[in-house]
JSON list of C-alpha atoms in Angstrom, two decimals:
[
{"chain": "A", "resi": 1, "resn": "UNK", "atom": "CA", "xyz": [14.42, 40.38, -33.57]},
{"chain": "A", "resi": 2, "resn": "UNK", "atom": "CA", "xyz": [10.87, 40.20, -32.58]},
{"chain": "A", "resi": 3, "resn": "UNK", "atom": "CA", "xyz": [10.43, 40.18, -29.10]},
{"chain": "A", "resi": 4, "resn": "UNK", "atom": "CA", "xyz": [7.69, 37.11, -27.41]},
{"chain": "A", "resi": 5, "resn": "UNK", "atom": "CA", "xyz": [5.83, 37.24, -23.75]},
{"chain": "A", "resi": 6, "resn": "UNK", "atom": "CA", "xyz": [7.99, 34.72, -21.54]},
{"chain": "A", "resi": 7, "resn": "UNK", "atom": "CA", "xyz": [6.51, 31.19, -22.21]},
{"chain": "A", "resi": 8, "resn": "UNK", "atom": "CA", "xyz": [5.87, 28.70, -19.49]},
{"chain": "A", "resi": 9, "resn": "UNK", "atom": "CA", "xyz": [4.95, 25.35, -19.72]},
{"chain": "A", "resi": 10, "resn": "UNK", "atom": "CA", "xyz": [2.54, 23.79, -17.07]},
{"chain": "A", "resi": 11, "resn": "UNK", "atom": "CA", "xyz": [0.71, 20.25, -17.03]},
{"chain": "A", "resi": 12, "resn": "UNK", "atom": "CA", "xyz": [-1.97, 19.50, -15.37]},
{"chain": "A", "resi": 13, "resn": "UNK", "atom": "CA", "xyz": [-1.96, 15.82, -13.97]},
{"chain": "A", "resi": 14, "resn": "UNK", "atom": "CA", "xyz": [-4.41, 13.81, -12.89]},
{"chain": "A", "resi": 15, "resn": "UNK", "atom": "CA", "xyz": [-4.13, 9.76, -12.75]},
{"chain": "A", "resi": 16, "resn": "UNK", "atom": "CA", "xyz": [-3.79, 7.17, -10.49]},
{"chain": "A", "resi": 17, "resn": "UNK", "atom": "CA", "xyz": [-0.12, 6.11, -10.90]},
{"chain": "A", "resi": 18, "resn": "UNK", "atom": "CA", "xyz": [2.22, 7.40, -8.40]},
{"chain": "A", "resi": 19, "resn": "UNK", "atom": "CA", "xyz": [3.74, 9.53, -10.77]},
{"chain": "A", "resi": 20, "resn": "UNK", "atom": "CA", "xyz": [4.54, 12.44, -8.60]},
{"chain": "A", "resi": 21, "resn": "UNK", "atom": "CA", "xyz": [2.90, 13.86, -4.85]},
{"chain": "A", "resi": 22, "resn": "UNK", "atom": "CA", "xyz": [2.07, 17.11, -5.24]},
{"chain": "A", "resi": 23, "resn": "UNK", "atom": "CA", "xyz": [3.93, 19.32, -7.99]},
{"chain": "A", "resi": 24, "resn": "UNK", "atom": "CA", "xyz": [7.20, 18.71, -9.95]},
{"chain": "A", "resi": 25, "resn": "UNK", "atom": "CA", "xyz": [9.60, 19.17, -12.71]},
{"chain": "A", "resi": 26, "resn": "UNK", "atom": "CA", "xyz": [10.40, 17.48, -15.57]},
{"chain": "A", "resi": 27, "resn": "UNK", "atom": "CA", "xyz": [12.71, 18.23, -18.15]},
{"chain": "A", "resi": 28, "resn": "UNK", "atom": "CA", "xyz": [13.12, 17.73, -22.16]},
{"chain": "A", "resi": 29, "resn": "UNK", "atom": "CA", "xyz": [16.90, 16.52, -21.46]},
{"chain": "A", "resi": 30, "resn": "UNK", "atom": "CA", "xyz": [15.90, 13.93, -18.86]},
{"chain": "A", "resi": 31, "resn": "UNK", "atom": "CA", "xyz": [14.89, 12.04, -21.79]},
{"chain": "A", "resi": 32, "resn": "UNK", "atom": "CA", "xyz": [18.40, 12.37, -23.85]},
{"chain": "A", "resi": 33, "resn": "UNK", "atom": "CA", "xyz": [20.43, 9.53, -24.53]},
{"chain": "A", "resi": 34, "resn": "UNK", "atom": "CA", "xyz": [23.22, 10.87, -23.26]},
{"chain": "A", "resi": 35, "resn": "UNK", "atom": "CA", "xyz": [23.45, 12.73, -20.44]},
{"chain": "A", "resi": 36, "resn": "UNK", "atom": "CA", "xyz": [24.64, 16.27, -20.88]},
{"chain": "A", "resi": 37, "resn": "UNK", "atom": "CA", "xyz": [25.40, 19.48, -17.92]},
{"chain": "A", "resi": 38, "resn": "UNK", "atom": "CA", "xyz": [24.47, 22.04, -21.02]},
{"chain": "A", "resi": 39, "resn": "UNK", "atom": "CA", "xyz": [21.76, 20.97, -23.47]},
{"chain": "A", "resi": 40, "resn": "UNK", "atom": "CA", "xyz": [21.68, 23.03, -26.70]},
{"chain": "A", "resi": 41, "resn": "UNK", "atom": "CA", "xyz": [17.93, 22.53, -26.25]},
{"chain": "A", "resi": 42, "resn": "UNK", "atom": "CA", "xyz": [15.74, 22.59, -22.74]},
{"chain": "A", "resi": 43, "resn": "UNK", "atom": "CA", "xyz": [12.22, 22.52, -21.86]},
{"chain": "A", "resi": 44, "resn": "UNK", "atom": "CA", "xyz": [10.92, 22.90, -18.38]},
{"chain": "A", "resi": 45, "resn": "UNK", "atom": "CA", "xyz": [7.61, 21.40, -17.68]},
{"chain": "A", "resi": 46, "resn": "UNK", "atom": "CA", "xyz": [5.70, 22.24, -14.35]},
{"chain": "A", "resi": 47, "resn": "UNK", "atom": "CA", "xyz": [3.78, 19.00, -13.73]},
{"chain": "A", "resi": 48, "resn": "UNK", "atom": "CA", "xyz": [0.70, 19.76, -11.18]},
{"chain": "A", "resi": 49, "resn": "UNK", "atom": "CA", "xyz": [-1.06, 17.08, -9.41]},
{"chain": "A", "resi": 50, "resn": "UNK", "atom": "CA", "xyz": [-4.79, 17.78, -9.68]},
{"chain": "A", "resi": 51, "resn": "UNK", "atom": "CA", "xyz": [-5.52, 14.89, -7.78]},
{"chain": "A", "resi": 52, "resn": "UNK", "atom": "CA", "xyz": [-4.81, 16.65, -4.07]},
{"chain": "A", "resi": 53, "resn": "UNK", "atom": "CA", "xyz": [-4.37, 20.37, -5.71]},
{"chain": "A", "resi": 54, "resn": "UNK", "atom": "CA", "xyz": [-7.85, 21.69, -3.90]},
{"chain": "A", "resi": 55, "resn": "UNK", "atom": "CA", "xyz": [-6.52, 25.27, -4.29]},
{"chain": "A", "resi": 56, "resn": "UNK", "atom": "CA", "xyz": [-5.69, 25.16, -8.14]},
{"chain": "A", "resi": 57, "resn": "UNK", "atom": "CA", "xyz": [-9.61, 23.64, -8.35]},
{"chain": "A", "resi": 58, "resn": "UNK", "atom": "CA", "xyz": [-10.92, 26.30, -6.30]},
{"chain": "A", "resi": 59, "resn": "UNK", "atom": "CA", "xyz": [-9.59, 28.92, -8.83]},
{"chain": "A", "resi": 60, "resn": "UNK", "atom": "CA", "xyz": [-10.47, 27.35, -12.15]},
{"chain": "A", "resi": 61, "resn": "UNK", "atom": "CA", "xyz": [-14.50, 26.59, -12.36]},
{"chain": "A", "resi": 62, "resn": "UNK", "atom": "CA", "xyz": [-13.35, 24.46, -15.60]},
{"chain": "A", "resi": 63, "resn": "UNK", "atom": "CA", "xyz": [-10.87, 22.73, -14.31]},
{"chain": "A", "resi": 64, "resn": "UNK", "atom": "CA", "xyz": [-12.68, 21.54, -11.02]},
{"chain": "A", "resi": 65, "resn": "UNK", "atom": "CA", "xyz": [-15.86, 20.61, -13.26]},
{"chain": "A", "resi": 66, "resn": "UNK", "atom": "CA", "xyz": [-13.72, 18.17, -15.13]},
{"chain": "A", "resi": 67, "resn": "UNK", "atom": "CA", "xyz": [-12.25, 16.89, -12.10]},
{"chain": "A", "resi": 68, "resn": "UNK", "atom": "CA", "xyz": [-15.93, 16.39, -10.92]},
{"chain": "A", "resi": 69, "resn": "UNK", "atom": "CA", "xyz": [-16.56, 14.73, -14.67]},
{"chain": "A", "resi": 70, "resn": "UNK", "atom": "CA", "xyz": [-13.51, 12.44, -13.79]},
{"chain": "A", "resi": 71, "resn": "UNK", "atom": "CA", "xyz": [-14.44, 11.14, -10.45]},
{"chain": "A", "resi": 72, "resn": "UNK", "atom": "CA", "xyz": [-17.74, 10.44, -11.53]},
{"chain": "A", "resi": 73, "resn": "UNK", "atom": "CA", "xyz": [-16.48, 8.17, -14.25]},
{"chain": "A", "resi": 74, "resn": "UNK", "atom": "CA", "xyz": [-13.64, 6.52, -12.22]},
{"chain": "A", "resi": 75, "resn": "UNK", "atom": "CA", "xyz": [-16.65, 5.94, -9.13]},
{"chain": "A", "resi": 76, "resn": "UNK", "atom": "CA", "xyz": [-18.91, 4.25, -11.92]},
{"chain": "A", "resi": 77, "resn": "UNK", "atom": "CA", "xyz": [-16.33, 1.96, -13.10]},
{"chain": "A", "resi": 78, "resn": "UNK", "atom": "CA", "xyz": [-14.29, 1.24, -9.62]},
{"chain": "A", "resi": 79, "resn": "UNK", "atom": "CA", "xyz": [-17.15, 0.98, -7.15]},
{"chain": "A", "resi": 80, "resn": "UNK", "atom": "CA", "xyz": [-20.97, 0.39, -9.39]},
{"chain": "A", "resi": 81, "resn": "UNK", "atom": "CA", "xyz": [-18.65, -1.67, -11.79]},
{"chain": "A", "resi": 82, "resn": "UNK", "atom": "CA", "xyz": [-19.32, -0.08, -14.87]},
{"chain": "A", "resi": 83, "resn": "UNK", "atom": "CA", "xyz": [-17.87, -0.67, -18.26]},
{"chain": "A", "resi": 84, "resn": "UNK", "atom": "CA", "xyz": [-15.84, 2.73, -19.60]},
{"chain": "A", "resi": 85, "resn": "UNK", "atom": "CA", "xyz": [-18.42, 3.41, -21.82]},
{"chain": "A", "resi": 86, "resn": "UNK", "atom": "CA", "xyz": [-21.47, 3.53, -19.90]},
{"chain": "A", "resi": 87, "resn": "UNK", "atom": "CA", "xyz": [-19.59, 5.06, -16.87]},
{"chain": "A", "resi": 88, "resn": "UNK", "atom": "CA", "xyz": [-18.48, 8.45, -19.30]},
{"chain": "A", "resi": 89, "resn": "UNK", "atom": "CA", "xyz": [-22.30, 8.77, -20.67]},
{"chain": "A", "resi": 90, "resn": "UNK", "atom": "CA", "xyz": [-23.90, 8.31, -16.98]},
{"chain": "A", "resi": 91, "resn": "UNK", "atom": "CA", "xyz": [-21.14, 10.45, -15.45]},
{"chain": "A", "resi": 92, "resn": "UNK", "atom": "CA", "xyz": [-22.01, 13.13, -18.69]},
{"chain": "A", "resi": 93, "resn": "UNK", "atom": "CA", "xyz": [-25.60, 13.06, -17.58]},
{"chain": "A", "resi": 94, "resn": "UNK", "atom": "CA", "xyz": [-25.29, 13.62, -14.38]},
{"chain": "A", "resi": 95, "resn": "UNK", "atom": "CA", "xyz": [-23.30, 16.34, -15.30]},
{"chain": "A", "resi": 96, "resn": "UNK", "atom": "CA", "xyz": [-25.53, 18.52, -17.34]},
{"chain": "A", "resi": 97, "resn": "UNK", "atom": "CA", "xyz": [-28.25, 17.78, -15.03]},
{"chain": "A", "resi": 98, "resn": "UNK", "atom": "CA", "xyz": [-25.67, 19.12, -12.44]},
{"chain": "A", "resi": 99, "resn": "UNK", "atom": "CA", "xyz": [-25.03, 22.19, -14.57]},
{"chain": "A", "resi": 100, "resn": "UNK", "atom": "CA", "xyz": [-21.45, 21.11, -14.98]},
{"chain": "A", "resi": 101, "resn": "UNK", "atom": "CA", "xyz": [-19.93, 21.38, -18.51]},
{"chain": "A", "resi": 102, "resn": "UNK", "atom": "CA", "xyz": [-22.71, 21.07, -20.02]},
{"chain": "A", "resi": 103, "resn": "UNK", "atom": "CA", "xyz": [-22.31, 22.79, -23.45]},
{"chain": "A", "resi": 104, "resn": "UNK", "atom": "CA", "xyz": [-19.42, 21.12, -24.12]},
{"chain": "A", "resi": 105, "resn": "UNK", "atom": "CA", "xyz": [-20.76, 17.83, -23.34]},
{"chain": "A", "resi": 106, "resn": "UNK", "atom": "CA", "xyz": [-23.70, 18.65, -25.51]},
{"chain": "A", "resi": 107, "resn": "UNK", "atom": "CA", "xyz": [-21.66, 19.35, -28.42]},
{"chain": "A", "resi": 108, "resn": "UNK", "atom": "CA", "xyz": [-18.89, 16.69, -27.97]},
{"chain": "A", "resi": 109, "resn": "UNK", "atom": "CA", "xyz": [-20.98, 14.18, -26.19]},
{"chain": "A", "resi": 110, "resn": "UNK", "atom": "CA", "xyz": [-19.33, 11.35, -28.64]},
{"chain": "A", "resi": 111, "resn": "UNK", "atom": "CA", "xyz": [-15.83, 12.22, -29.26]},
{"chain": "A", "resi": 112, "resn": "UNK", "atom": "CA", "xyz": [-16.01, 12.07, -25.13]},
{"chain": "A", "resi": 113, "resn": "UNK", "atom": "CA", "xyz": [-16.92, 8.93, -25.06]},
{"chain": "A", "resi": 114, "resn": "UNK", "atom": "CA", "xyz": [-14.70, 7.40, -27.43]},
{"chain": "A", "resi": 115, "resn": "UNK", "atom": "CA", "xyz": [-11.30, 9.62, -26.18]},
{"chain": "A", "resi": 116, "resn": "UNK", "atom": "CA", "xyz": [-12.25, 8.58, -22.75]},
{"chain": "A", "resi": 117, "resn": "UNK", "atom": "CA", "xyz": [-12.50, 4.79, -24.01]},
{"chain": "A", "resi": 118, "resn": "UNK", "atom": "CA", "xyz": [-9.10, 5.25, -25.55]},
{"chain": "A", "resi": 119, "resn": "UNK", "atom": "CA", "xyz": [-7.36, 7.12, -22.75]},
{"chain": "A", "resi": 120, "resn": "UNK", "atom": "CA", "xyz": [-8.70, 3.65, -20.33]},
{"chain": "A", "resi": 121, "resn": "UNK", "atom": "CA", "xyz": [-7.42, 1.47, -22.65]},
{"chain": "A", "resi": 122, "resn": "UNK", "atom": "CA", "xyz": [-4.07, 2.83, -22.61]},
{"chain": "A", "resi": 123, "resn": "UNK", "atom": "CA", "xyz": [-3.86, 3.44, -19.07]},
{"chain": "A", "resi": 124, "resn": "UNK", "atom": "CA", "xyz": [-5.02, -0.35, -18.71]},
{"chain": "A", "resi": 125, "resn": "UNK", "atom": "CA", "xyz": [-2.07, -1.35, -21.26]},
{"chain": "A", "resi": 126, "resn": "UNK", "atom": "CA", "xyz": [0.41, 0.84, -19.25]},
{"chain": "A", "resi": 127, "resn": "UNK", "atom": "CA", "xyz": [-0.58, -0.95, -15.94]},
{"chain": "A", "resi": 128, "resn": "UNK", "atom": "CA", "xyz": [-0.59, -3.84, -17.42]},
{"chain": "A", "resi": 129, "resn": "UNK", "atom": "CA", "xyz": [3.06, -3.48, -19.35]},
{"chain": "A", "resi": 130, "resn": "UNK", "atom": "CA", "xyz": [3.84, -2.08, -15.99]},
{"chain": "A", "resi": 131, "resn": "UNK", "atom": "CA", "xyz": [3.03, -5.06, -13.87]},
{"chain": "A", "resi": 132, "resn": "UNK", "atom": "CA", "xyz": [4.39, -7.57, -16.53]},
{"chain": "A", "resi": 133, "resn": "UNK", "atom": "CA", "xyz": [7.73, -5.95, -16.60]},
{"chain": "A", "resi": 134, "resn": "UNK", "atom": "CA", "xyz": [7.77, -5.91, -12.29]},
{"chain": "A", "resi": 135, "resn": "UNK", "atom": "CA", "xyz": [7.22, -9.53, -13.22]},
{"chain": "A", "resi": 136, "resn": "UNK", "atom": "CA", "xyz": [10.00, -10.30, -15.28]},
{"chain": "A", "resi": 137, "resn": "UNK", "atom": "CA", "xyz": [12.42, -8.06, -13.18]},
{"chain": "A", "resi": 138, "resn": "UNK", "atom": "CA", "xyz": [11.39, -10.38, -10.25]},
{"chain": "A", "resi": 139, "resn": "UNK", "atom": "CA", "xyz": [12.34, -12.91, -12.27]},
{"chain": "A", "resi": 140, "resn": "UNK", "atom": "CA", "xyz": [15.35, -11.72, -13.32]},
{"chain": "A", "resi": 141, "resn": "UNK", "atom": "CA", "xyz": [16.57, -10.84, -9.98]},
{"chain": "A", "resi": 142, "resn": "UNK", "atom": "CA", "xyz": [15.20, -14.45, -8.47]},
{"chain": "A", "resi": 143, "resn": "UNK", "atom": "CA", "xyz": [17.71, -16.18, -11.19]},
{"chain": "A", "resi": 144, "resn": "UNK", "atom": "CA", "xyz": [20.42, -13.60, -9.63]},
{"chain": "A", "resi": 145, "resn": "UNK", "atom": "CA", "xyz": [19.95, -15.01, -7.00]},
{"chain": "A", "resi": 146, "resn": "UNK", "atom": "CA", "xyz": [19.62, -18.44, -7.19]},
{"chain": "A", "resi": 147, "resn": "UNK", "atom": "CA", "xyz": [22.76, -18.45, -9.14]},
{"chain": "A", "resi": 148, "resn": "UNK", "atom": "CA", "xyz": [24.62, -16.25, -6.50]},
{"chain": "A", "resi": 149, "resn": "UNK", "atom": "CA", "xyz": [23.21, -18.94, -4.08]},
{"chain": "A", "resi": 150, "resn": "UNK", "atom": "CA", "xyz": [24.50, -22.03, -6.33]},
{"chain": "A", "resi": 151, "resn": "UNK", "atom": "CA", "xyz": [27.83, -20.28, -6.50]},
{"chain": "A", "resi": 152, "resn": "UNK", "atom": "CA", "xyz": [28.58, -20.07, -3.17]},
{"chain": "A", "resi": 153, "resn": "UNK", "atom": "CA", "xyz": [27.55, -23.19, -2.37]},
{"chain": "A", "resi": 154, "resn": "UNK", "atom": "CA", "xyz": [29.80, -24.59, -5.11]},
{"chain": "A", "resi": 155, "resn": "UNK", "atom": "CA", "xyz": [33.04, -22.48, -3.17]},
{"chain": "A", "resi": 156, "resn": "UNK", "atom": "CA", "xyz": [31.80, -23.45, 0.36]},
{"chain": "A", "resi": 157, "resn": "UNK", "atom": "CA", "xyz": [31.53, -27.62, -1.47]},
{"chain": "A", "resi": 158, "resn": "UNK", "atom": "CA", "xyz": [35.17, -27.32, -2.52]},
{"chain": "A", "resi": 159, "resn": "UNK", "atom": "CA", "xyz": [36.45, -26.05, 0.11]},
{"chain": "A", "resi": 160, "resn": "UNK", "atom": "CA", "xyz": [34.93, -28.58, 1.81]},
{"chain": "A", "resi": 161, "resn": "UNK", "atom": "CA", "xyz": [36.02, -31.43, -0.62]},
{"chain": "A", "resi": 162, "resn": "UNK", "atom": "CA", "xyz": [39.74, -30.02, -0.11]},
{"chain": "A", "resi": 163, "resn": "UNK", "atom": "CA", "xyz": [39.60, -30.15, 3.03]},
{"chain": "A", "resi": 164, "resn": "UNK", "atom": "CA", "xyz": [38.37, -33.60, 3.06]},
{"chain": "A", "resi": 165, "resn": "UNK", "atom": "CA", "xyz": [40.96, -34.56, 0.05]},
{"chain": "A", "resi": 166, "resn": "UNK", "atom": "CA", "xyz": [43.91, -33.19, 2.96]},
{"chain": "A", "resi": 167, "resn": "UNK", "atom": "CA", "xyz": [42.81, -34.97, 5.96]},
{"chain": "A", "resi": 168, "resn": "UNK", "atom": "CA", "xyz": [42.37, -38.07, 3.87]},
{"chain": "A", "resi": 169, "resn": "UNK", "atom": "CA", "xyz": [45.80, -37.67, 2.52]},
{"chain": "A", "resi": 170, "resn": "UNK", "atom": "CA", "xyz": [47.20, -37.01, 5.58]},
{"chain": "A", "resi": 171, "resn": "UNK", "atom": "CA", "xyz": [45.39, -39.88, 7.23]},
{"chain": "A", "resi": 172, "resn": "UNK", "atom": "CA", "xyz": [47.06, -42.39, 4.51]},
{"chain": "A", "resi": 173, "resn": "UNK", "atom": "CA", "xyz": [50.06, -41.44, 5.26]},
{"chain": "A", "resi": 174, "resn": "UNK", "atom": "CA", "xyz": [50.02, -42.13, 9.07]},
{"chain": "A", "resi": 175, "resn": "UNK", "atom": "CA", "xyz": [48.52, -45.35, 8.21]},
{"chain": "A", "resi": 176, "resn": "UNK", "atom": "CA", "xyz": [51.57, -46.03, 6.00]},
{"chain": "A", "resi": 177, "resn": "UNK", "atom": "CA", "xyz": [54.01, -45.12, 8.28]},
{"chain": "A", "resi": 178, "resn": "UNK", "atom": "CA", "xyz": [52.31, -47.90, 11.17]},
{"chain": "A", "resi": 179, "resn": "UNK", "atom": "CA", "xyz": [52.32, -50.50, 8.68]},
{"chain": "A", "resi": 180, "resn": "UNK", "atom": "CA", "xyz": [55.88, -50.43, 8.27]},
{"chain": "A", "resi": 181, "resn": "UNK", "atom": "CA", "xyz": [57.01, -49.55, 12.24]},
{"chain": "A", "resi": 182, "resn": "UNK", "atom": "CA", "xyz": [54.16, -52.71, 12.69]},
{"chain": "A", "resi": 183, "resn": "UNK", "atom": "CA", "xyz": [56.05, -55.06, 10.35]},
{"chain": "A", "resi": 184, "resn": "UNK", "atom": "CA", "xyz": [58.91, -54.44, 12.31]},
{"chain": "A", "resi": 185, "resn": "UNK", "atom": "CA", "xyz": [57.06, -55.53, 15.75]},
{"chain": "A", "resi": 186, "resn": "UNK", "atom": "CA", "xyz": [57.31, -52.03, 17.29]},
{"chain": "A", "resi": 187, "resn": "UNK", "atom": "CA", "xyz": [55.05, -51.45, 20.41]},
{"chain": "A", "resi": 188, "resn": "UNK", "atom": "CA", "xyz": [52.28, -48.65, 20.29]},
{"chain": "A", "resi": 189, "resn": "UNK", "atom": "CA", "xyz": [54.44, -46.29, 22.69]},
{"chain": "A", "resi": 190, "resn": "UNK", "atom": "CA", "xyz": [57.31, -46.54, 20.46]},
{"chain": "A", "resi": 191, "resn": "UNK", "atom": "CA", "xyz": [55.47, -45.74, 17.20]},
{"chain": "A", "resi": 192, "resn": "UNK", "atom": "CA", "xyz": [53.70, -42.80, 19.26]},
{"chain": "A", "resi": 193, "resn": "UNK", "atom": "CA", "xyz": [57.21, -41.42, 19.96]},
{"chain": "A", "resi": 194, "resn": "UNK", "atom": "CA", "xyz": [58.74, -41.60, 16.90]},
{"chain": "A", "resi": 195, "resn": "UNK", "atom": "CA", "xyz": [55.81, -40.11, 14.76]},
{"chain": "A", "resi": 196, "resn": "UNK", "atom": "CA", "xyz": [55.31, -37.29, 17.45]},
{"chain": "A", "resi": 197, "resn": "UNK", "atom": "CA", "xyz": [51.97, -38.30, 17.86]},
{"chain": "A", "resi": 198, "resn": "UNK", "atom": "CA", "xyz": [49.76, -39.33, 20.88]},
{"chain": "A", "resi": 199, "resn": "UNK", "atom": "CA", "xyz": [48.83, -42.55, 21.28]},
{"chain": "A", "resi": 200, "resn": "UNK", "atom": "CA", "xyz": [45.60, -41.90, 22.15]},
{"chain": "A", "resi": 201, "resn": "UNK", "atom": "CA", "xyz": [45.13, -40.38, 18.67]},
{"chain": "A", "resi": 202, "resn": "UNK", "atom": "CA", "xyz": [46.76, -43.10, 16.72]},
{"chain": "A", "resi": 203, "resn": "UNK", "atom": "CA", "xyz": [45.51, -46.32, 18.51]},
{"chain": "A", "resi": 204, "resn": "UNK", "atom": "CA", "xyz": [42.30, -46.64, 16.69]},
{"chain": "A", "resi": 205, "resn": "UNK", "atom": "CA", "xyz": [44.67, -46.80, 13.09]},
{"chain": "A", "resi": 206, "resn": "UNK", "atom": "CA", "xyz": [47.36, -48.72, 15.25]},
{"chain": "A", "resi": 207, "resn": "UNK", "atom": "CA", "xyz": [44.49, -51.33, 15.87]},
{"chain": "A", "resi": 208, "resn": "UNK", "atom": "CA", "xyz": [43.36, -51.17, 12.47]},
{"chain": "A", "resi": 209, "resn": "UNK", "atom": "CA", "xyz": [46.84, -52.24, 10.88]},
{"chain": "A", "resi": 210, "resn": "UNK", "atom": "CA", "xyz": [47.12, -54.80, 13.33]},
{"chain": "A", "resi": 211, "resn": "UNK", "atom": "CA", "xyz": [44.28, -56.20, 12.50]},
{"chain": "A", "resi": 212, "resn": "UNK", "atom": "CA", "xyz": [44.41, -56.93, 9.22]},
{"chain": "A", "resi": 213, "resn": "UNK", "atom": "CA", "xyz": [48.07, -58.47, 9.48]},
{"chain": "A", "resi": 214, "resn": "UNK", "atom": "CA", "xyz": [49.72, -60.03, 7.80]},
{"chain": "A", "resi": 215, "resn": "UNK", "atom": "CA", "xyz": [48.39, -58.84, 4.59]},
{"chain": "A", "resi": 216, "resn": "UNK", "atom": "CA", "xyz": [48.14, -54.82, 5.84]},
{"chain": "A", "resi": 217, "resn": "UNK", "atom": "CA", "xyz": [45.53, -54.67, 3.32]},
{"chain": "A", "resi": 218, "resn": "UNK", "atom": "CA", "xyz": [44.86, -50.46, 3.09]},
{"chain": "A", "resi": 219, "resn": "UNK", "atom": "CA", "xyz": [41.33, -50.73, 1.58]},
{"chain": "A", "resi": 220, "resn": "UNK", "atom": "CA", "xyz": [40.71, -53.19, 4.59]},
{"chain": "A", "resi": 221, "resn": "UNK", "atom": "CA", "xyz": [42.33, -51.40, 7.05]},
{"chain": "A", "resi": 222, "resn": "UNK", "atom": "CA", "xyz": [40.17, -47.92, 5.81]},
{"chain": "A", "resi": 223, "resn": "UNK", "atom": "CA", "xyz": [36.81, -49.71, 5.73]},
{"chain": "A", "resi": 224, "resn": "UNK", "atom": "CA", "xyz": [38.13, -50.76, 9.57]},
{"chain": "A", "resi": 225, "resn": "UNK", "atom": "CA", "xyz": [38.79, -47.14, 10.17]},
{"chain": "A", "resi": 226, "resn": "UNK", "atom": "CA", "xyz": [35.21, -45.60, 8.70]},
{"chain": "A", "resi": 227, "resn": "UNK", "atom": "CA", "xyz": [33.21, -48.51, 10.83]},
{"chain": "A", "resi": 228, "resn": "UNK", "atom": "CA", "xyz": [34.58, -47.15, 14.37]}
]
């Protein structure tokens, strides 16, 4: 078996998404279907901000002149208000004259431009898939919501409704039972005492039924009862 140096894989990034702070890890298997303790098949990737990594700059001349390259460009097009392309030729420019990359600018000076163009345009479609999908998902969750909401009003209604429905119903029935003790002449005391109830509570149905003698009409005597 031939034997290999040990490899390791590094990254180097450097956008403007809140991707990670300062250094991470990411893994092949993080992106697996399925979940699994022992993957037949890993790769560890050491992802490096650049963004606030001043020591990793200080060490690699190339690396801290592209960083310089980058800032230019993002300056151009954030603050002047450049468009891509005349932000990576201007920031190129002042690079050379800087002494900063400047034979590989002079020798790719075009594919820059147009990988830089395409890398914008995808970062523009990311942020904006990005902020489309936080759009939807507020959506989403609003309807959850809402119909959580209607639900428990809906409960809160019926319970309400049955509640209603029960005093009603028991309500009839008292008024029922007056009618007939007030067909047969009996006094408000006595009806008090022999429905267990005080007369205080049933006088305004006891004057009701009286009333609307001799017919005892119940639709009457509940239109009597709702108007007191």
């Amino acid at each position: 078996m031939i034997k290999i140096p040990v490899p390791h894989f590094v990254t180097f990034y450097n956008g403007l998404e809140k991707w990670i702070e300062d250094e991470d890890e990411i893994r092949l298997s993080d992106m697996y279907e399925i979940p699994t303790d022992n993957p037949e098949l890993e790769l560890k990737v050491r992802v490096i901000n650049i963004n606030k990594d001043v020591h990793i700059l200080n060490k690699c001349k190339t690396l801290r002149d592209y960083m310089t390259f980058v800032n230019k460009v993002r300056f151009k097009m954030g603050v002047e208000g450049d468009d891509v392309r005349i932000a990576v030729t201007e920031a190129m420019n002042e690079c050379i004259d800087e002494d900063i990359l400047v034979d590989f600018f002079e020798q790719h000076r075009e594919e820059v431009v147009e990988v830089s163009i395409y890398d914008y345009d995808e970062e523009d479609v990311r942020r904006t898939l990005f902020e489309e999908a936080k759009e939807m998902a507020k959506e989403e969750l609003k309807e959850t919501v809402i119909e959580e909401l209607k639900r428990e009003a809906k409960e809160e209604l019926t319970q309400e409704v049955f509640a209603e429905g029960e005093q009603s119903g028991e309500q009839l029935k008292i008024v029922n039972q007056i009618i007939k003790k007030v067909k047969k002449s009996k006094t408000l005391e006595t009806i008090a005492s022999e429905l267990e109830e005080e007369e205080a509570d049933i006088k305004p149905i006891y004057d009701a039924v009286v009333s609307s003698a001799p017919d005892y009409d119940i639709n009457v005597i509940k239109d009597r009862l709702d108007n007191m």
